[in-house]
mmCIF file of C-alpha atoms and ligand atoms in Angstrom:
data_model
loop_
_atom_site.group_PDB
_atom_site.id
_atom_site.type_symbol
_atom_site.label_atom_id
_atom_site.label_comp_id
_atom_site.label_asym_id
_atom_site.label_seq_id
_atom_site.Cartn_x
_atom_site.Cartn_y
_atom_site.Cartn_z
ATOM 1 C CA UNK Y 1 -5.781 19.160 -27.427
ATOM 2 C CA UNK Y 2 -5.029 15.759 -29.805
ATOM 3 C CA UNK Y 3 -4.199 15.673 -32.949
ATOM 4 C CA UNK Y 4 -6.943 15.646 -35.746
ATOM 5 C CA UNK Y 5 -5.451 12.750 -37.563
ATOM 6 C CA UNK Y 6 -4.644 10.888 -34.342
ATOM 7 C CA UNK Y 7 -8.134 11.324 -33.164
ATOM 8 C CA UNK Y 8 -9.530 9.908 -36.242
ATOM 9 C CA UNK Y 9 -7.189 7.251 -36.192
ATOM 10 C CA UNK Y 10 -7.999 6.056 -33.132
ATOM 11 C CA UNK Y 11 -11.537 5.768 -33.721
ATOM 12 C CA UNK Y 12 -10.785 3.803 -36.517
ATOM 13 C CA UNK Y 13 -10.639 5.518 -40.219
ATOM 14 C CA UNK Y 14 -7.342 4.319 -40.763
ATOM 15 C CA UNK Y 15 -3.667 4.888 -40.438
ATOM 16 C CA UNK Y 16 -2.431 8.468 -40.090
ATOM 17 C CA UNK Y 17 -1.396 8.218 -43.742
ATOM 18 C CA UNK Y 18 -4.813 7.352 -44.794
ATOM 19 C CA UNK Y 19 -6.295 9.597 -42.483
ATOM 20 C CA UNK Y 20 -4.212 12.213 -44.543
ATOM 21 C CA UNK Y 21 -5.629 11.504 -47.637
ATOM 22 C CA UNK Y 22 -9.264 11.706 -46.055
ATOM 23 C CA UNK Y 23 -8.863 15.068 -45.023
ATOM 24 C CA UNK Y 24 -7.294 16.177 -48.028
ATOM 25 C CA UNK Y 25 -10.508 14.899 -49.662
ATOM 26 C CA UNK Y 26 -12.208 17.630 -48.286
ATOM 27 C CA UNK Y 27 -14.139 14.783 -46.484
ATOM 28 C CA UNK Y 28 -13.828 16.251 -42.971
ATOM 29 C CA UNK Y 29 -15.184 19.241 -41.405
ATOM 30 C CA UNK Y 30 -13.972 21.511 -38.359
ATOM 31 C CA UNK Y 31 -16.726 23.328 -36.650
ATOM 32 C CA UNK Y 32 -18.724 23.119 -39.942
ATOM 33 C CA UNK Y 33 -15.754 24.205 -42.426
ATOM 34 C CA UNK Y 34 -13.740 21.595 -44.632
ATOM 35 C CA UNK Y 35 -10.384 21.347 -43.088
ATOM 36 C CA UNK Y 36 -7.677 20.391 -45.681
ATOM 37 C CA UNK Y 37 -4.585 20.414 -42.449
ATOM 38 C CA UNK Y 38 -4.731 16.914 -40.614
ATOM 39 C CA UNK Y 39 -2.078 17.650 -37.857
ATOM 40 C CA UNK Y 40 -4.430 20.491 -36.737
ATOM 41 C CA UNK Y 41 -4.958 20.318 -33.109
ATOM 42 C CA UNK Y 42 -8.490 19.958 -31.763
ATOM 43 C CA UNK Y 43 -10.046 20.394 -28.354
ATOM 44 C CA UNK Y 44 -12.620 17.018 -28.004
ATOM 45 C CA UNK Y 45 -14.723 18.844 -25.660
ATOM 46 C CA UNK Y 46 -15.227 21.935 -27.768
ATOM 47 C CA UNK Y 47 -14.833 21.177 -31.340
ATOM 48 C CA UNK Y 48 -17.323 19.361 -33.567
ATOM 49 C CA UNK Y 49 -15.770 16.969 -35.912
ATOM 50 C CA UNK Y 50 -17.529 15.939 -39.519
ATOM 51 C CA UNK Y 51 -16.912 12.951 -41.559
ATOM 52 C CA UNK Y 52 -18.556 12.721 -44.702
ATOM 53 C CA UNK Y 53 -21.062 15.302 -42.990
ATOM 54 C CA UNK Y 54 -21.206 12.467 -40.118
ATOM 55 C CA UNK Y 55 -20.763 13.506 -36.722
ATOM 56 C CA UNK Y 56 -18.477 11.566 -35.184
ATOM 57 C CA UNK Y 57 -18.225 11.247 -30.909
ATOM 58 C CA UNK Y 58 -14.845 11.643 -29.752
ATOM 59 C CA UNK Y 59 -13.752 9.211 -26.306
ATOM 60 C CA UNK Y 60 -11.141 8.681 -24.683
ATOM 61 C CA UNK Y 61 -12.258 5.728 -22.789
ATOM 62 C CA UNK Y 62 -13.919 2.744 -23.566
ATOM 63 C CA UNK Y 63 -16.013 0.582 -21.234
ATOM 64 C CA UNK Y 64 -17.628 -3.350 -22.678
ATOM 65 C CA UNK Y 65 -19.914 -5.605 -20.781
ATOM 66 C CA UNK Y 66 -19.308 -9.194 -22.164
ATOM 67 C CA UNK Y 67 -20.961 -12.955 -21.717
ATOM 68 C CA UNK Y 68 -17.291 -14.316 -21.753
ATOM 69 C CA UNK Y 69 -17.492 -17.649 -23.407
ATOM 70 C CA UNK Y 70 -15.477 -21.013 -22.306
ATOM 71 C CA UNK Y 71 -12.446 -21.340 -23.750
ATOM 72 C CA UNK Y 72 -11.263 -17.790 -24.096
ATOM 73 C CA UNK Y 73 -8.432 -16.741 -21.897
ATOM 74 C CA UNK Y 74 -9.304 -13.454 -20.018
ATOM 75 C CA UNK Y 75 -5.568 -11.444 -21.376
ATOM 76 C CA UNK Y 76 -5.181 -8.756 -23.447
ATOM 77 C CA UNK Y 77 -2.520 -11.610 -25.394
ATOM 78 C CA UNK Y 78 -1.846 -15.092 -25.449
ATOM 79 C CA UNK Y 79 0.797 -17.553 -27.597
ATOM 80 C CA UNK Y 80 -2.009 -20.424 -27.730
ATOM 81 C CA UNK Y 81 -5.640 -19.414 -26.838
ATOM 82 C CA UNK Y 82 -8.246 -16.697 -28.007
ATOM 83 C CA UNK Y 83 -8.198 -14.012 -25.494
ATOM 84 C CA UNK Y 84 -11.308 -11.768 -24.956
ATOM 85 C CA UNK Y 85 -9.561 -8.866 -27.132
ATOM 86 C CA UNK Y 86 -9.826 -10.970 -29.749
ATOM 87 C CA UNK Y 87 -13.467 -11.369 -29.898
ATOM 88 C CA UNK Y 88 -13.779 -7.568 -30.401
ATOM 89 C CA UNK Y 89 -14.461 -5.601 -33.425
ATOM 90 C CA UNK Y 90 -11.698 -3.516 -34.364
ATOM 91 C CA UNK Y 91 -13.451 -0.439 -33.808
ATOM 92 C CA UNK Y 92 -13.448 -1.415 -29.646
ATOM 93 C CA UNK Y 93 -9.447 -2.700 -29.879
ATOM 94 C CA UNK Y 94 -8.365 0.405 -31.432
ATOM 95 C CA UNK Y 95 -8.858 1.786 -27.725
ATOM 96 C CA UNK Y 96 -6.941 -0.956 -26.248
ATOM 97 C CA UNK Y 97 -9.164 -2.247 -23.555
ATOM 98 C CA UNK Y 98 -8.110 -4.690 -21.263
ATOM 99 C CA UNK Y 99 -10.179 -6.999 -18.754
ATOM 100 C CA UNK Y 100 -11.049 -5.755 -15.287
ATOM 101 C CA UNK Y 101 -9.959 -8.996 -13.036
ATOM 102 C CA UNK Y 102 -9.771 -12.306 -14.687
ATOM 103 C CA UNK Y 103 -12.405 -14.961 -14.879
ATOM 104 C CA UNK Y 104 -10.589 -18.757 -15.772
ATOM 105 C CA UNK Y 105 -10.591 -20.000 -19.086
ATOM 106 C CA UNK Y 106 -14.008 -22.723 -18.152
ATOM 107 C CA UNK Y 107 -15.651 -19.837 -16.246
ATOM 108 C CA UNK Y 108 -18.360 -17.853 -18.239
ATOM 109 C CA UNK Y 109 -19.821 -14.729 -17.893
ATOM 110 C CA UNK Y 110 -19.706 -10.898 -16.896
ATOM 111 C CA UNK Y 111 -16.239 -9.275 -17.675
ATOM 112 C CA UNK Y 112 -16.027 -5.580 -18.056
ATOM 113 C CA UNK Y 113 -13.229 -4.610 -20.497
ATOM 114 C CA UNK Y 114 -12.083 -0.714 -20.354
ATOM 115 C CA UNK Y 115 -9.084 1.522 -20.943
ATOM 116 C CA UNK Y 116 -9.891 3.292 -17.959
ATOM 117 C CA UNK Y 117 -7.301 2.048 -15.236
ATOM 118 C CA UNK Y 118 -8.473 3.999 -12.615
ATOM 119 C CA UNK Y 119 -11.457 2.434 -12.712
ATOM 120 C CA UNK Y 120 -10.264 -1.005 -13.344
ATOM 121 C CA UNK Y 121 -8.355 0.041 -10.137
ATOM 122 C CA UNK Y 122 -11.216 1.038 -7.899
ATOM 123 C CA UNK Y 123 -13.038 -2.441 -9.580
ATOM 124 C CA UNK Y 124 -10.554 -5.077 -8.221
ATOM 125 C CA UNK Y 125 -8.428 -3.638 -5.469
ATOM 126 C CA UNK Y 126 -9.324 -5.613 -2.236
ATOM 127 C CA UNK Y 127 -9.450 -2.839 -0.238
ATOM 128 C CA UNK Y 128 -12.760 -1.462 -2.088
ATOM 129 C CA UNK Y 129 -14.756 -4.272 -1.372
ATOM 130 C CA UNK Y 130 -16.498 -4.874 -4.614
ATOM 131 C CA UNK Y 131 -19.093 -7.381 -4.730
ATOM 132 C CA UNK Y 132 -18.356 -10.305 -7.060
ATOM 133 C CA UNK Y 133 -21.316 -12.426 -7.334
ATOM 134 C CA UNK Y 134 -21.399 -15.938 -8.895
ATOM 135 C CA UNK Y 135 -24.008 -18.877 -10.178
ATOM 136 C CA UNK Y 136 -22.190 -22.105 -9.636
ATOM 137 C CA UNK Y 137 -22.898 -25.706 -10.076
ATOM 138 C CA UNK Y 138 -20.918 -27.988 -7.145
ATOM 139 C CA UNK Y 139 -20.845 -31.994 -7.548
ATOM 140 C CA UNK Y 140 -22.176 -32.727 -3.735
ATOM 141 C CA UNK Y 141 -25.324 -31.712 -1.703
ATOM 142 C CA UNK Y 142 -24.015 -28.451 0.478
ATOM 143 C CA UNK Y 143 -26.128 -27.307 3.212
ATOM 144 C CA UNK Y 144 -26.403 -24.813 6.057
ATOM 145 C CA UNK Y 145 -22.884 -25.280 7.433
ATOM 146 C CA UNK Y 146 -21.580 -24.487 4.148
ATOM 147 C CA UNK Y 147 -23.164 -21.013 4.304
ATOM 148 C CA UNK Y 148 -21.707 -20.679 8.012
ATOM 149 C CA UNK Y 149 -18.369 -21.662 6.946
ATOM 150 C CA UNK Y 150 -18.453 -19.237 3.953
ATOM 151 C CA UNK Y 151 -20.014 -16.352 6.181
ATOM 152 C CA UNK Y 152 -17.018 -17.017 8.558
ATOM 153 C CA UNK Y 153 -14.371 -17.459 6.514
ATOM 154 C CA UNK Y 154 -12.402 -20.148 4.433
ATOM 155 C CA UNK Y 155 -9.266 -21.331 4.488
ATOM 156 C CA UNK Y 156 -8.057 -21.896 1.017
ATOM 157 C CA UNK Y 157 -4.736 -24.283 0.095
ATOM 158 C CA UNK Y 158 -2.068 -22.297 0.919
ATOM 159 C CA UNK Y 159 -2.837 -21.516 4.030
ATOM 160 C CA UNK Y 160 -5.035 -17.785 3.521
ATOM 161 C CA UNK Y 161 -8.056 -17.332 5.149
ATOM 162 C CA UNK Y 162 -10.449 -15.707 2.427
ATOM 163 C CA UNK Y 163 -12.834 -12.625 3.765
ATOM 164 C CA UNK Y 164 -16.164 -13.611 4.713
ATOM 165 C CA UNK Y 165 -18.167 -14.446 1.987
ATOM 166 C CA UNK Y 166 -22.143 -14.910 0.772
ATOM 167 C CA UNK Y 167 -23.234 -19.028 0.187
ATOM 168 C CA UNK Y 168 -27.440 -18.703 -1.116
ATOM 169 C CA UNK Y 169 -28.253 -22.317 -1.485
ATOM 170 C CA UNK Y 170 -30.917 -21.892 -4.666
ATOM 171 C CA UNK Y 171 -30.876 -25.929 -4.864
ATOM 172 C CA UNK Y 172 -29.423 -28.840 -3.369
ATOM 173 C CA UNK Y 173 -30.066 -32.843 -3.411
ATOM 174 C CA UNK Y 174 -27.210 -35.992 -3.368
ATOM 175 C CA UNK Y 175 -26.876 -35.236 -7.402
ATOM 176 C CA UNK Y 176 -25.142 -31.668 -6.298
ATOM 177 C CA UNK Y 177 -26.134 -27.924 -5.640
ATOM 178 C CA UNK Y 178 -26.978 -24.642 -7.289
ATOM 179 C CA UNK Y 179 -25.872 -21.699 -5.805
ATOM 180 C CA UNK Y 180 -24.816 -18.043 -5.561
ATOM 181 C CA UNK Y 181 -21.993 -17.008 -4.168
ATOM 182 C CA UNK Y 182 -20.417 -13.683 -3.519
ATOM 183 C CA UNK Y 183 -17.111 -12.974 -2.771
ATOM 184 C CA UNK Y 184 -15.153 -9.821 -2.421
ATOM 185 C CA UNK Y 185 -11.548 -10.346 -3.517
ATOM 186 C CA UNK Y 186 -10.243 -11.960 -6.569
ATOM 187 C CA UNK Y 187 -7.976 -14.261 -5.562
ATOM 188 C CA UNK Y 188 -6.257 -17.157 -8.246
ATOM 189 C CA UNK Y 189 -9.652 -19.748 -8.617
ATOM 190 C CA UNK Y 190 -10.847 -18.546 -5.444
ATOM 191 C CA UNK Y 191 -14.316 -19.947 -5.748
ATOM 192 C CA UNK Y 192 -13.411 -23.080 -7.081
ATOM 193 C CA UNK Y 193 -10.486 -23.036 -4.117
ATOM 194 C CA UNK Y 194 -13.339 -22.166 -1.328
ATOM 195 C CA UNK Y 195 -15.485 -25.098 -2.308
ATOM 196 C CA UNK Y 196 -12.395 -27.525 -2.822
ATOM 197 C CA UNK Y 197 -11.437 -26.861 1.063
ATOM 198 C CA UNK Y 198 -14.889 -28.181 2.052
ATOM 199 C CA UNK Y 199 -14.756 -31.050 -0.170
ATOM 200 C CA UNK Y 200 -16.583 -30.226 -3.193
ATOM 201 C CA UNK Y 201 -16.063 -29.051 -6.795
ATOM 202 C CA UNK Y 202 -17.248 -26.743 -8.639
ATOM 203 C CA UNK Y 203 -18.055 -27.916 -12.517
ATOM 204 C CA UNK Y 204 -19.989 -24.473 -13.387
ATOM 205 C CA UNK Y 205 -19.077 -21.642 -12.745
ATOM 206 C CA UNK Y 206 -20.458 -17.968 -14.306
ATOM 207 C CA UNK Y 207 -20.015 -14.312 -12.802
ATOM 208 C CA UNK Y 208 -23.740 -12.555 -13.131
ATOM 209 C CA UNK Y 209 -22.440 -9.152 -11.283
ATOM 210 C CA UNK Y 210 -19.720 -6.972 -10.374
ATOM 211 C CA UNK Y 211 -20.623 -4.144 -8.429
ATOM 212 C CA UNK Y 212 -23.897 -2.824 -9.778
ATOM 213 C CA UNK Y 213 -23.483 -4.156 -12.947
ATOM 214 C CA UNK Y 214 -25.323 -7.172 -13.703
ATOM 215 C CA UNK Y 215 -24.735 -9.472 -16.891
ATOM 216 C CA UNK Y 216 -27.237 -8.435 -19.472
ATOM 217 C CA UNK Y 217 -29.399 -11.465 -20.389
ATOM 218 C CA UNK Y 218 -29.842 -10.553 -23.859
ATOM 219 C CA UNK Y 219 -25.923 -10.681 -24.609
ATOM 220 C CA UNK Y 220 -25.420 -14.924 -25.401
ATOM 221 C CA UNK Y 221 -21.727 -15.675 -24.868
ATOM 222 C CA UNK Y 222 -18.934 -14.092 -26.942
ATOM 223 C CA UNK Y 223 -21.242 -11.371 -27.241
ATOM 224 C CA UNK Y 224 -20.893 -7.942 -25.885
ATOM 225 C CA UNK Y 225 -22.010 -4.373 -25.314
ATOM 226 C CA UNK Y 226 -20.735 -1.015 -24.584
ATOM 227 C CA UNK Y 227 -22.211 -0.332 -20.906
ATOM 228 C CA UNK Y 228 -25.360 2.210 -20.860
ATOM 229 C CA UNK Y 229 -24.617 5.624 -19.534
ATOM 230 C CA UNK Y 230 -26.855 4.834 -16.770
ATOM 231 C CA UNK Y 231 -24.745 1.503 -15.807
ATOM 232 C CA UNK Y 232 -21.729 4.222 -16.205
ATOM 233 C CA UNK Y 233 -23.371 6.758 -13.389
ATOM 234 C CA UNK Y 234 -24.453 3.926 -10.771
ATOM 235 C CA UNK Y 235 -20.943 2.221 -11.127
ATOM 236 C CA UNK Y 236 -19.334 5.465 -10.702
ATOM 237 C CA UNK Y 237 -21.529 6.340 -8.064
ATOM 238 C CA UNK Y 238 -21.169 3.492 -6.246
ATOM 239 C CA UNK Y 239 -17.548 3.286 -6.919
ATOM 240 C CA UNK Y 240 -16.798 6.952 -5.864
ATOM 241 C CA UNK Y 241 -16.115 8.168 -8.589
ATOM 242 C CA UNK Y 242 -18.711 10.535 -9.541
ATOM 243 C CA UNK Y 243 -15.707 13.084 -10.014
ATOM 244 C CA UNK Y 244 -14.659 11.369 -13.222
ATOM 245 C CA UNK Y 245 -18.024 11.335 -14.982
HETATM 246 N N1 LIG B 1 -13.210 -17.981 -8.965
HETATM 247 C C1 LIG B 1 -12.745 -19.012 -9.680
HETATM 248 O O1 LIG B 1 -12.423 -20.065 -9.156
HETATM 249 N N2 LIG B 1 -12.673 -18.874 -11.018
HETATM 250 C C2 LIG B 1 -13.043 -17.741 -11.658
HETATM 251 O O2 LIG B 1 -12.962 -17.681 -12.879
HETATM 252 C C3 LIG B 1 -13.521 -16.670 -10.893
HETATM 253 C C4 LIG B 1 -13.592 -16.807 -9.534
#
């Protein structure tokens, strides 16, 4: 049970104060009567809330597929730089979503933002072995022994040894490669770190899918969607989760 003004607060009509007056309006209905009481309490899953005879769909939760752009620092804050927050409307930070595993400030591409830490949880812990799967551009020519030395393991900088991880060669000549990787964990520039300990850099780099969920080709970058409920069931699905649909 929530409060009726904090529910429509949070969905974005307004401080509680303004709320107030809305209500007293005789703008909003409960269950089909004008309700004049804005601390009422309301069950979400049982009551039907009107606004200006509007409908409105109650959540909780709040899950975004964006085409993060260069430049923007994957935080929910920052002193200097735009952060991916900040490219929302208002009506998505009112929910206060945060970024499920960072990408680099250069690196473009799929970030899911949510309020839902669980599954932000189940999405970046090591120990679930979510696919991460990258398009990158590298300076050099890689070949076959780069794909064995991914599929077997890297050793990174400081010493760790990163799991074993996927190297598709889609082109490669002495002007550099284009590739897919996909990795598993999520460590601090771990792609550009894998490709560094064979010698090579990485000078593009863009996530295309996390788990099932693929970046939509439609969104250009800086833009963004809410995920479908059918991206919602296979991720859950595949994540376990089917409980918490
Ligand atoms: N690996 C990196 O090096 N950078 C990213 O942004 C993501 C994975």
């Amino acid at each position: 049970m929530e409060r009726l003004d904090k529910i429509l607060s949070n969905l974005g009509y307004g401080t509680r104060k303004q709320v107030k007056d809305i209500v007293k309006k005789g703008r909003v209905k409960l269950d089909g009567v004008i309700i004049k009481n804005s601390s009422e309490k309301i069950d979400t899953d049982k009551n039907k809330i009107e606004v200006d005879d509007q409908v409105i769909s109650y959540k909780n939760n709040i899950y975004i597929l964006m085409n993060k752009p260069a430049g923007v620092v994957s935080a929910t804050y920052d002193n200097y730089d735009e952060t991916v927050i900040d490219i929302l409307d208002e009506e998505y930070r009112t929910f206060k979503p945060f970024p499920v595993g960072r990408l680099d400030k250069d690196t473009v591409g799929l970030i899911i933002l949510t309020n839902d830490g669980e599954l932000n949880h189940r999405l970046i812990a090591p120990k679930w072995h979510v696919d991460k799967t990258y398009y990158a551009e590298i300076d050099k020519a890689l070949d076959k022994s780069d794909v064995e030395a991914f599929k077997s393991g890297i050793v990174i900088d400081d010493g760790y040894k990163c799991m074993p991880a996927e190297l598709d060669i889609i082109q490669a000549d002495k002007d550099g490669s284009m590739v897919n990787v996909t990795i598993q964990e999520g460590k601090f520039h771990q792609v550009k770190r894998m490709f560094k300990a064979l010698g090579k850099n990485v000078v593009y780099l863009k996530r295309i899918k996390m788990g099932p969920i693929e970046l939509d080709d439609s969104l250009s970058e800086g833009n963004y969607r809410e995920l479908t409920d059918n991206e919602m069931e296979t991720l859950k699905k595949e994540l376990n989760m089917i409980d918490l649909l």
